[in-house]
């Protein structure tokens, strides 16, 4: 394991690379956590290990306002995360040992994976959104985030939840994002893995995305929740299986 920081326009992003045993050159998957998450969460570590077992190196990175990266949580927005992820893709493209590049992320990191997949379609051999929270822009436009209601035309200064704060700019940015545009821009293989009992992101979004993408498979994890706490081994088996097939 190698730990370091990636520069995203002066913002230091905390990163770790894990390589499979005996790996010197080969594919690399960027892996990103969700909203309030970080790279040490059980489902993120489990996904990283599964990708490594399939012979692919993993670059875990924490986005603005999360984990040990720069920025305050309350100030993070999807634009800041997109800017960060673009810097990470550029960083990964310059690694001389990395051959094919993949992008995966959980929840808000899965939404980011869908957005950046469309934006960097030529650079990414496949994308793997895990429980992707692609309803966020829609619900932000409808006036409901984090279970709280507001007037979508008059955005509050901040949202408060669980003792934390989120700036109104998060909402302003989210309202402008149209995920369908980026779905249409990505024609490579997509593997969506989603628990069908997800309490945070409705499973129906995974079904909708799988239909909209030109080349997607959806692996439902029966009875599982947002962070795959009930059937983590089924999520990791699906991840490993997808990456093993990519090598073949
Ligand atoms: C929300 C529902 C889900 C929301 C964010 C999420 C900001 C993200 C969840 C995750 O990344 O795990 O209303 O509002």
PDB file of C-alpha atoms and ligand atoms in Angstrom:
ATOM      1  CA  UNK A   1       0.000   0.000   0.000  1.00  0.00           C
ATOM      2  CA  UNK A   2       1.179   3.475  -0.893  1.00  0.00           C
ATOM      3  CA  UNK A   3      -0.327   6.591   0.744  1.00  0.00           C
ATOM      4  CA  UNK A   4      -0.005  10.107  -0.680  1.00  0.00           C
ATOM      5  CA  UNK A   5      -1.911  13.212  -1.799  1.00  0.00           C
ATOM      6  CA  UNK A   6      -3.137  14.174  -5.274  1.00  0.00           C
ATOM      7  CA  UNK A   7      -3.308  17.877  -6.117  1.00  0.00           C
ATOM      8  CA  UNK A   8      -6.663  19.086  -7.407  1.00  0.00           C
ATOM      9  CA  UNK A   9      -6.184  22.804  -8.131  1.00  0.00           C
ATOM     10  CA  UNK A  10      -4.454  23.287  -4.776  1.00  0.00           C
ATOM     11  CA  UNK A  11      -6.817  21.001  -2.868  1.00  0.00           C
ATOM     12  CA  UNK A  12      -4.924  18.032  -1.410  1.00  0.00           C
ATOM     13  CA  UNK A  13      -6.794  14.783  -1.936  1.00  0.00           C
ATOM     14  CA  UNK A  14      -5.831  11.898   0.345  1.00  0.00           C
ATOM     15  CA  UNK A  15      -5.094   8.776  -1.718  1.00  0.00           C
ATOM     16  CA  UNK A  16      -3.972   5.180  -1.303  1.00  0.00           C
ATOM     17  CA  UNK A  17      -2.910   2.648  -3.928  1.00  0.00           C
ATOM     18  CA  UNK A  18      -3.228  -1.091  -3.287  1.00  0.00           C
ATOM     19  CA  UNK A  19      -1.748  -3.490  -5.830  1.00  0.00           C
ATOM     20  CA  UNK A  20      -2.394  -7.220  -6.228  1.00  0.00           C
ATOM     21  CA  UNK A  21       0.405  -9.616  -5.152  1.00  0.00           C
ATOM     22  CA  UNK A  22       3.308  -9.516  -7.588  1.00  0.00           C
ATOM     23  CA  UNK A  23       1.715  -6.728  -9.661  1.00  0.00           C
ATOM     24  CA  UNK A  24       4.143  -4.573 -11.617  1.00  0.00           C
ATOM     25  CA  UNK A  25       2.047  -3.300 -14.533  1.00  0.00           C
ATOM     26  CA  UNK A  26      -1.641  -3.637 -15.359  1.00  0.00           C
ATOM     27  CA  UNK A  27      -5.129  -2.192 -14.959  1.00  0.00           C
ATOM     28  CA  UNK A  28      -6.054   0.378 -12.314  1.00  0.00           C
ATOM     29  CA  UNK A  29      -9.449   1.177 -10.822  1.00  0.00           C
ATOM     30  CA  UNK A  30     -10.141   4.507  -9.099  1.00  0.00           C
ATOM     31  CA  UNK A  31     -12.520   3.916  -6.158  1.00  0.00           C
ATOM     32  CA  UNK A  32     -14.481   6.688  -4.422  1.00  0.00           C
ATOM     33  CA  UNK A  33     -16.586   6.723  -1.223  1.00  0.00           C
ATOM     34  CA  UNK A  34     -20.005   8.351  -0.743  1.00  0.00           C
ATOM     35  CA  UNK A  35     -21.516  11.403   1.012  1.00  0.00           C
ATOM     36  CA  UNK A  36     -20.043  11.623   4.586  1.00  0.00           C
ATOM     37  CA  UNK A  37     -17.960   8.544   3.707  1.00  0.00           C
ATOM     38  CA  UNK A  38     -14.247   7.813   3.495  1.00  0.00           C
ATOM     39  CA  UNK A  39     -11.809   5.254   2.100  1.00  0.00           C
ATOM     40  CA  UNK A  40     -11.781   3.107   5.250  1.00  0.00           C
ATOM     41  CA  UNK A  41     -15.461   2.135   5.266  1.00  0.00           C
ATOM     42  CA  UNK A  42     -16.057  -1.642   5.285  1.00  0.00           C
ATOM     43  CA  UNK A  43     -17.800  -1.698   1.882  1.00  0.00           C
ATOM     44  CA  UNK A  44     -15.046   0.429   0.297  1.00  0.00           C
ATOM     45  CA  UNK A  45     -12.240  -1.756   1.675  1.00  0.00           C
ATOM     46  CA  UNK A  46     -14.181  -4.891   0.665  1.00  0.00           C
ATOM     47  CA  UNK A  47     -14.592  -3.579  -2.911  1.00  0.00           C
ATOM     48  CA  UNK A  48     -10.888  -2.646  -3.044  1.00  0.00           C
ATOM     49  CA  UNK A  49      -9.854  -6.153  -1.958  1.00  0.00           C
ATOM     50  CA  UNK A  50     -12.204  -7.774  -4.494  1.00  0.00           C
ATOM     51  CA  UNK A  51     -10.760  -5.661  -7.328  1.00  0.00           C
ATOM     52  CA  UNK A  52      -7.212  -6.521  -6.198  1.00  0.00           C
ATOM     53  CA  UNK A  53      -8.141 -10.231  -6.156  1.00  0.00           C
ATOM     54  CA  UNK A  54      -9.202  -9.847  -9.783  1.00  0.00           C
ATOM     55  CA  UNK A  55      -5.668  -8.649 -10.666  1.00  0.00           C
ATOM     56  CA  UNK A  56      -6.409  -4.912 -10.834  1.00  0.00           C
ATOM     57  CA  UNK A  57      -4.703  -2.217  -8.737  1.00  0.00           C
ATOM     58  CA  UNK A  58      -6.959   0.190  -6.816  1.00  0.00           C
ATOM     59  CA  UNK A  59      -6.540   3.910  -6.238  1.00  0.00           C
ATOM     60  CA  UNK A  60      -8.798   4.984  -3.382  1.00  0.00           C
ATOM     61  CA  UNK A  61      -9.191   8.756  -3.114  1.00  0.00           C
ATOM     62  CA  UNK A  62     -11.128  10.933  -0.665  1.00  0.00           C
ATOM     63  CA  UNK A  63     -12.988  13.849  -2.205  1.00  0.00           C
ATOM     64  CA  UNK A  64     -13.253  17.485  -1.008  1.00  0.00           C
ATOM     65  CA  UNK A  65     -14.436  17.779   2.612  1.00  0.00           C
ATOM     66  CA  UNK A  66     -14.189  14.057   3.298  1.00  0.00           C
ATOM     67  CA  UNK A  67     -11.705  11.793   5.110  1.00  0.00           C
ATOM     68  CA  UNK A  68      -8.203  13.281   5.289  1.00  0.00           C
ATOM     69  CA  UNK A  69      -8.589  15.428   2.169  1.00  0.00           C
ATOM     70  CA  UNK A  70      -8.691  19.224   2.279  1.00  0.00           C
ATOM     71  CA  UNK A  71     -11.907  21.217   2.534  1.00  0.00           C
ATOM     72  CA  UNK A  72     -14.790  21.436   4.955  1.00  0.00           C
ATOM     73  CA  UNK A  73     -17.612  18.939   4.641  1.00  0.00           C
ATOM     74  CA  UNK A  74     -20.227  21.722   4.706  1.00  0.00           C
ATOM     75  CA  UNK A  75     -18.601  23.389   1.670  1.00  0.00           C
ATOM     76  CA  UNK A  76     -18.473  20.361  -0.611  1.00  0.00           C
ATOM     77  CA  UNK A  77     -20.498  20.336  -3.813  1.00  0.00           C
ATOM     78  CA  UNK A  78     -20.818  17.954  -6.743  1.00  0.00           C
ATOM     79  CA  UNK A  79     -18.856  20.412  -8.920  1.00  0.00           C
ATOM     80  CA  UNK A  80     -15.959  20.267  -6.425  1.00  0.00           C
ATOM     81  CA  UNK A  81     -16.148  16.465  -6.481  1.00  0.00           C
ATOM     82  CA  UNK A  82     -16.236  16.437 -10.301  1.00  0.00           C
ATOM     83  CA  UNK A  83     -13.178  18.733 -10.398  1.00  0.00           C
ATOM     84  CA  UNK A  84     -11.428  16.423  -7.906  1.00  0.00           C
ATOM     85  CA  UNK A  85     -12.303  13.281  -9.876  1.00  0.00           C
ATOM     86  CA  UNK A  86     -11.074  14.825 -13.137  1.00  0.00           C
ATOM     87  CA  UNK A  87      -7.737  15.576 -11.416  1.00  0.00           C
ATOM     88  CA  UNK A  88      -7.591  11.959 -10.231  1.00  0.00           C
ATOM     89  CA  UNK A  89      -8.253  10.636 -13.759  1.00  0.00           C
ATOM     90  CA  UNK A  90      -5.474  12.904 -15.089  1.00  0.00           C
ATOM     91  CA  UNK A  91      -3.153  11.657 -12.329  1.00  0.00           C
ATOM     92  CA  UNK A  92      -3.963   8.012 -13.121  1.00  0.00           C
ATOM     93  CA  UNK A  93      -3.453   8.526 -16.876  1.00  0.00           C
ATOM     94  CA  UNK A  94       0.139   9.608 -16.184  1.00  0.00           C
ATOM     95  CA  UNK A  95       1.070   6.470 -14.200  1.00  0.00           C
ATOM     96  CA  UNK A  96       3.320   4.523 -16.555  1.00  0.00           C
ATOM     97  CA  UNK A  97       2.448   1.167 -14.909  1.00  0.00           C
ATOM     98  CA  UNK A  98      -1.300   1.624 -15.261  1.00  0.00           C
ATOM     99  CA  UNK A  99      -2.722   0.167 -18.451  1.00  0.00           C
ATOM    100  CA  UNK A 100      -6.543   0.216 -18.611  1.00  0.00           C
ATOM    101  CA  UNK A 101      -8.346   2.633 -16.277  1.00  0.00           C
ATOM    102  CA  UNK A 102     -11.618   1.924 -14.476  1.00  0.00           C
ATOM    103  CA  UNK A 103     -13.778   4.096 -12.242  1.00  0.00           C
ATOM    104  CA  UNK A 104     -15.974   2.912  -9.387  1.00  0.00           C
ATOM    105  CA  UNK A 105     -17.696   4.693  -6.520  1.00  0.00           C
ATOM    106  CA  UNK A 106     -20.347   4.165  -3.891  1.00  0.00           C
ATOM    107  CA  UNK A 107     -23.558   6.207  -3.607  1.00  0.00           C
ATOM    108  CA  UNK A 108     -22.640   9.889  -4.143  1.00  0.00           C
ATOM    109  CA  UNK A 109     -19.335   8.449  -5.395  1.00  0.00           C
ATOM    110  CA  UNK A 110     -21.443   6.268  -7.716  1.00  0.00           C
ATOM    111  CA  UNK A 111     -23.262   9.340  -9.006  1.00  0.00           C
ATOM    112  CA  UNK A 112     -19.809  10.883  -9.529  1.00  0.00           C
ATOM    113  CA  UNK A 113     -18.762   7.726 -11.392  1.00  0.00           C
ATOM    114  CA  UNK A 114     -21.727   8.145 -13.744  1.00  0.00           C
ATOM    115  CA  UNK A 115     -20.973  11.840 -14.340  1.00  0.00           C
ATOM    116  CA  UNK A 116     -17.225  11.420 -14.872  1.00  0.00           C
ATOM    117  CA  UNK A 117     -17.839   8.264 -16.926  1.00  0.00           C
ATOM    118  CA  UNK A 118     -19.653  10.420 -19.463  1.00  0.00           C
ATOM    119  CA  UNK A 119     -17.074  13.191 -19.254  1.00  0.00           C
ATOM    120  CA  UNK A 120     -14.021  10.905 -19.628  1.00  0.00           C
ATOM    121  CA  UNK A 121     -15.550   8.192 -21.783  1.00  0.00           C
ATOM    122  CA  UNK A 122     -12.362   7.730 -23.850  1.00  0.00           C
ATOM    123  CA  UNK A 123     -10.213   7.207 -20.757  1.00  0.00           C
ATOM    124  CA  UNK A 124     -12.318   4.660 -18.892  1.00  0.00           C
ATOM    125  CA  UNK A 125     -12.505   1.034 -20.036  1.00  0.00           C
ATOM    126  CA  UNK A 126     -15.530   0.379 -17.832  1.00  0.00           C
ATOM    127  CA  UNK A 127     -17.338   1.969 -14.888  1.00  0.00           C
ATOM    128  CA  UNK A 128     -18.742   0.302 -11.782  1.00  0.00           C
ATOM    129  CA  UNK A 129     -21.324   2.408  -9.909  1.00  0.00           C
ATOM    130  CA  UNK A 130     -22.179   0.878  -6.496  1.00  0.00           C
ATOM    131  CA  UNK A 131     -25.646   1.917  -5.178  1.00  0.00           C
ATOM    132  CA  UNK A 132     -25.281   5.102  -7.263  1.00  0.00           C
ATOM    133  CA  UNK A 133     -27.182   8.057  -5.742  1.00  0.00           C
ATOM    134  CA  UNK A 134     -28.262   9.510  -9.056  1.00  0.00           C
ATOM    135  CA  UNK A 135     -31.542  10.712  -7.627  1.00  0.00           C
ATOM    136  CA  UNK A 136     -29.690  13.534  -5.799  1.00  0.00           C
ATOM    137  CA  UNK A 137     -30.046  16.138  -8.612  1.00  0.00           C
ATOM    138  CA  UNK A 138     -33.717  15.217  -9.092  1.00  0.00           C
ATOM    139  CA  UNK A 139     -34.615  15.455  -5.427  1.00  0.00           C
ATOM    140  CA  UNK A 140     -32.562  18.662  -5.091  1.00  0.00           C
ATOM    141  CA  UNK A 141     -34.726  20.159  -7.850  1.00  0.00           C
ATOM    142  CA  UNK A 142     -37.891  18.879  -6.201  1.00  0.00           C
ATOM    143  CA  UNK A 143     -37.042  20.577  -2.871  1.00  0.00           C
ATOM    144  CA  UNK A 144     -36.040  17.655  -0.712  1.00  0.00           C
ATOM    145  CA  UNK A 145     -32.578  16.609   0.416  1.00  0.00           C
ATOM    146  CA  UNK A 146     -31.521  14.587   3.445  1.00  0.00           C
ATOM    147  CA  UNK A 147     -35.207  14.101   4.202  1.00  0.00           C
ATOM    148  CA  UNK A 148     -35.691  17.864   4.623  1.00  0.00           C
ATOM    149  CA  UNK A 149     -38.040  20.027   2.582  1.00  0.00           C
ATOM    150  CA  UNK A 150     -37.281  23.482   1.192  1.00  0.00           C
ATOM    151  CA  UNK A 151     -38.515  25.766  -1.568  1.00  0.00           C
ATOM    152  CA  UNK A 152     -36.391  24.692  -4.583  1.00  0.00           C
ATOM    153  CA  UNK A 153     -36.629  28.217  -6.041  1.00  0.00           C
ATOM    154  CA  UNK A 154     -35.420  29.872  -2.817  1.00  0.00           C
ATOM    155  CA  UNK A 155     -32.535  27.823  -1.566  1.00  0.00           C
ATOM    156  CA  UNK A 156     -31.827  27.918   2.179  1.00  0.00           C
ATOM    157  CA  UNK A 157     -28.453  29.138   3.439  1.00  0.00           C
ATOM    158  CA  UNK A 158     -27.763  25.693   4.842  1.00  0.00           C
ATOM    159  CA  UNK A 159     -29.256  22.309   5.653  1.00  0.00           C
ATOM    160  CA  UNK A 160     -28.680  20.829   9.088  1.00  0.00           C
ATOM    161  CA  UNK A 161     -28.703  17.114   9.706  1.00  0.00           C
ATOM    162  CA  UNK A 162     -27.325  14.769  12.374  1.00  0.00           C
ATOM    163  CA  UNK A 163     -25.458  17.680  13.972  1.00  0.00           C
ATOM    164  CA  UNK A 164     -23.716  18.542  10.676  1.00  0.00           C
ATOM    165  CA  UNK A 165     -24.277  21.369   8.193  1.00  0.00           C
ATOM    166  CA  UNK A 166     -24.372  21.474   4.414  1.00  0.00           C
ATOM    167  CA  UNK A 167     -24.178  24.781   2.540  1.00  0.00           C
ATOM    168  CA  UNK A 168     -26.975  25.881   0.214  1.00  0.00           C
ATOM    169  CA  UNK A 169     -24.371  25.800  -2.562  1.00  0.00           C
ATOM    170  CA  UNK A 170     -24.593  22.001  -2.442  1.00  0.00           C
ATOM    171  CA  UNK A 171     -28.243  22.332  -3.470  1.00  0.00           C
ATOM    172  CA  UNK A 172     -27.568  25.059  -6.075  1.00  0.00           C
ATOM    173  CA  UNK A 173     -25.000  22.849  -7.782  1.00  0.00           C
ATOM    174  CA  UNK A 174     -27.005  19.622  -7.529  1.00  0.00           C
ATOM    175  CA  UNK A 175     -30.012  21.294  -9.162  1.00  0.00           C
ATOM    176  CA  UNK A 176     -28.001  21.960 -12.344  1.00  0.00           C
ATOM    177  CA  UNK A 177     -26.888  18.357 -12.897  1.00  0.00           C
ATOM    178  CA  UNK A 178     -28.618  16.138 -15.453  1.00  0.00           C
ATOM    179  CA  UNK A 179     -27.282  12.632 -15.092  1.00  0.00           C
ATOM    180  CA  UNK A 180     -29.061  11.309 -18.194  1.00  0.00           C
ATOM    181  CA  UNK A 181     -26.768  13.439 -20.393  1.00  0.00           C
ATOM    182  CA  UNK A 182     -23.682  11.708 -18.983  1.00  0.00           C
ATOM    183  CA  UNK A 183     -25.338   8.286 -19.129  1.00  0.00           C
ATOM    184  CA  UNK A 184     -25.859   8.857 -22.855  1.00  0.00           C
ATOM    185  CA  UNK A 185     -22.203   9.880 -23.313  1.00  0.00           C
ATOM    186  CA  UNK A 186     -20.759   6.653 -21.903  1.00  0.00           C
ATOM    187  CA  UNK A 187     -20.981   3.692 -24.275  1.00  0.00           C
ATOM    188  CA  UNK A 188     -18.472   1.377 -22.590  1.00  0.00           C
ATOM    189  CA  UNK A 189     -19.350  -1.461 -20.201  1.00  0.00           C
ATOM    190  CA  UNK A 190     -21.154  -0.470 -17.008  1.00  0.00           C
ATOM    191  CA  UNK A 191     -21.658  -2.777 -14.031  1.00  0.00           C
ATOM    192  CA  UNK A 192     -24.207  -1.435 -11.540  1.00  0.00           C
ATOM    193  CA  UNK A 193     -24.359  -3.263  -8.208  1.00  0.00           C
ATOM    194  CA  UNK A 194     -27.235  -2.311  -5.915  1.00  0.00           C
ATOM    195  CA  UNK A 195     -29.051  -3.828  -2.922  1.00  0.00           C
ATOM    196  CA  UNK A 196     -32.742  -4.214  -3.723  1.00  0.00           C
ATOM    197  CA  UNK A 197     -33.677  -3.214  -0.150  1.00  0.00           C
ATOM    198  CA  UNK A 198     -31.624   0.024  -0.207  1.00  0.00           C
ATOM    199  CA  UNK A 199     -33.223   2.473   2.248  1.00  0.00           C
ATOM    200  CA  UNK A 200     -31.268   5.508   0.957  1.00  0.00           C
ATOM    201  CA  UNK A 201     -31.221   5.197  -2.839  1.00  0.00           C
ATOM    202  CA  UNK A 202     -34.282   3.500  -4.357  1.00  0.00           C
ATOM    203  CA  UNK A 203     -33.316   0.331  -6.279  1.00  0.00           C
ATOM    204  CA  UNK A 204     -35.565   1.549  -9.119  1.00  0.00           C
ATOM    205  CA  UNK A 205     -32.830   4.060 -10.045  1.00  0.00           C
ATOM    206  CA  UNK A 206     -30.444   1.185 -10.712  1.00  0.00           C
ATOM    207  CA  UNK A 207     -33.043  -0.453 -12.966  1.00  0.00           C
ATOM    208  CA  UNK A 208     -33.621   2.827 -14.797  1.00  0.00           C
ATOM    209  CA  UNK A 209     -29.877   3.406 -15.283  1.00  0.00           C
ATOM    210  CA  UNK A 210     -29.342  -0.150 -16.552  1.00  0.00           C
ATOM    211  CA  UNK A 211     -31.959   0.491 -19.257  1.00  0.00           C
ATOM    212  CA  UNK A 212     -30.600   3.922 -20.230  1.00  0.00           C
ATOM    213  CA  UNK A 213     -26.956   2.847 -20.590  1.00  0.00           C
ATOM    214  CA  UNK A 214     -26.076   1.277 -23.940  1.00  0.00           C
ATOM    215  CA  UNK A 215     -23.995  -1.478 -22.378  1.00  0.00           C
ATOM    216  CA  UNK A 216     -24.914  -2.080 -18.752  1.00  0.00           C
ATOM    217  CA  UNK A 217     -25.445  -5.029 -16.475  1.00  0.00           C
ATOM    218  CA  UNK A 218     -27.271  -4.672 -13.178  1.00  0.00           C
ATOM    219  CA  UNK A 219     -26.358  -7.046 -10.378  1.00  0.00           C
ATOM    220  CA  UNK A 220     -29.116  -6.850  -7.746  1.00  0.00           C
ATOM    221  CA  UNK A 221     -28.046  -7.880  -4.256  1.00  0.00           C
ATOM    222  CA  UNK A 222     -31.209  -9.439  -2.845  1.00  0.00           C
ATOM    223  CA  UNK A 223     -32.317  -8.053   0.505  1.00  0.00           C
ATOM    224  CA  UNK A 224     -29.264  -5.847   0.874  1.00  0.00           C
ATOM    225  CA  UNK A 225     -29.095  -2.251   2.150  1.00  0.00           C
ATOM    226  CA  UNK A 226     -27.285   0.884   0.997  1.00  0.00           C
ATOM    227  CA  UNK A 227     -23.832  -0.085   2.300  1.00  0.00           C
ATOM    228  CA  UNK A 228     -24.156  -3.844   1.651  1.00  0.00           C
ATOM    229  CA  UNK A 229     -24.013  -4.617   5.387  1.00  0.00           C
ATOM    230  CA  UNK A 230     -26.147  -7.772   5.036  1.00  0.00           C
ATOM    231  CA  UNK A 231     -24.522  -9.481   2.044  1.00  0.00           C
ATOM    232  CA  UNK A 232     -21.113  -7.844   1.646  1.00  0.00           C
ATOM    233  CA  UNK A 233     -19.702 -11.084   0.228  1.00  0.00           C
ATOM    234  CA  UNK A 234     -22.275 -11.037  -2.601  1.00  0.00           C
ATOM    235  CA  UNK A 235     -21.343  -7.472  -3.522  1.00  0.00           C
ATOM    236  CA  UNK A 236     -17.638  -8.318  -3.532  1.00  0.00           C
ATOM    237  CA  UNK A 237     -18.250 -11.495  -5.546  1.00  0.00           C
ATOM    238  CA  UNK A 238     -20.067  -9.394  -8.185  1.00  0.00           C
ATOM    239  CA  UNK A 239     -17.232  -6.842  -8.235  1.00  0.00           C
ATOM    240  CA  UNK A 240     -14.555  -9.528  -8.544  1.00  0.00           C
ATOM    241  CA  UNK A 241     -16.471 -11.391 -11.241  1.00  0.00           C
ATOM    242  CA  UNK A 242     -16.851  -8.220 -13.338  1.00  0.00           C
ATOM    243  CA  UNK A 243     -13.148  -7.346 -13.115  1.00  0.00           C
ATOM    244  CA  UNK A 244     -12.045 -10.939 -13.837  1.00  0.00           C
ATOM    245  CA  UNK A 245     -14.190 -10.890 -16.996  1.00  0.00           C
ATOM    246  CA  UNK A 246     -12.647  -7.570 -18.038  1.00  0.00           C
ATOM    247  CA  UNK A 247      -9.205  -9.196 -18.139  1.00  0.00           C
ATOM    248  CA  UNK A 248     -10.369 -12.118 -20.279  1.00  0.00           C
TER     249      UNK A 248
HETATM  250  C1  LIG B   1     -29.716  12.560   0.084  1.00  0.00           C
HETATM  251  C2  LIG B   1     -29.738  11.188  -0.049  1.00  0.00           C
HETATM  252  C3  LIG B   1     -28.532  10.481  -0.241  1.00  0.00           C
HETATM  253  C4  LIG B   1     -28.493  13.237   0.007  1.00  0.00           C
HETATM  254  C5  LIG B   1     -27.308  12.540  -0.181  1.00  0.00           C
HETATM  255  C6  LIG B   1     -27.335  11.157  -0.298  1.00  0.00           C
HETATM  256  C7  LIG B   1     -27.357  15.318   0.133  1.00  0.00           C
HETATM  257  C8  LIG B   1     -26.065  10.458  -0.475  1.00  0.00           C
HETATM  258  C9  LIG B   1     -25.818   9.275   0.092  1.00  0.00           C
HETATM  259  C10 LIG B   1     -24.478   8.646   0.022  1.00  0.00           C
HETATM  260  O1  LIG B   1     -23.576   9.105  -0.703  1.00  0.00           O
HETATM  261  O2  LIG B   1     -24.298   7.618   0.709  1.00  0.00           O
HETATM  262  O3  LIG B   1     -30.860  13.280   0.298  1.00  0.00           O
HETATM  263  O4  LIG B   1     -28.542  14.607   0.160  1.00  0.00           O
END
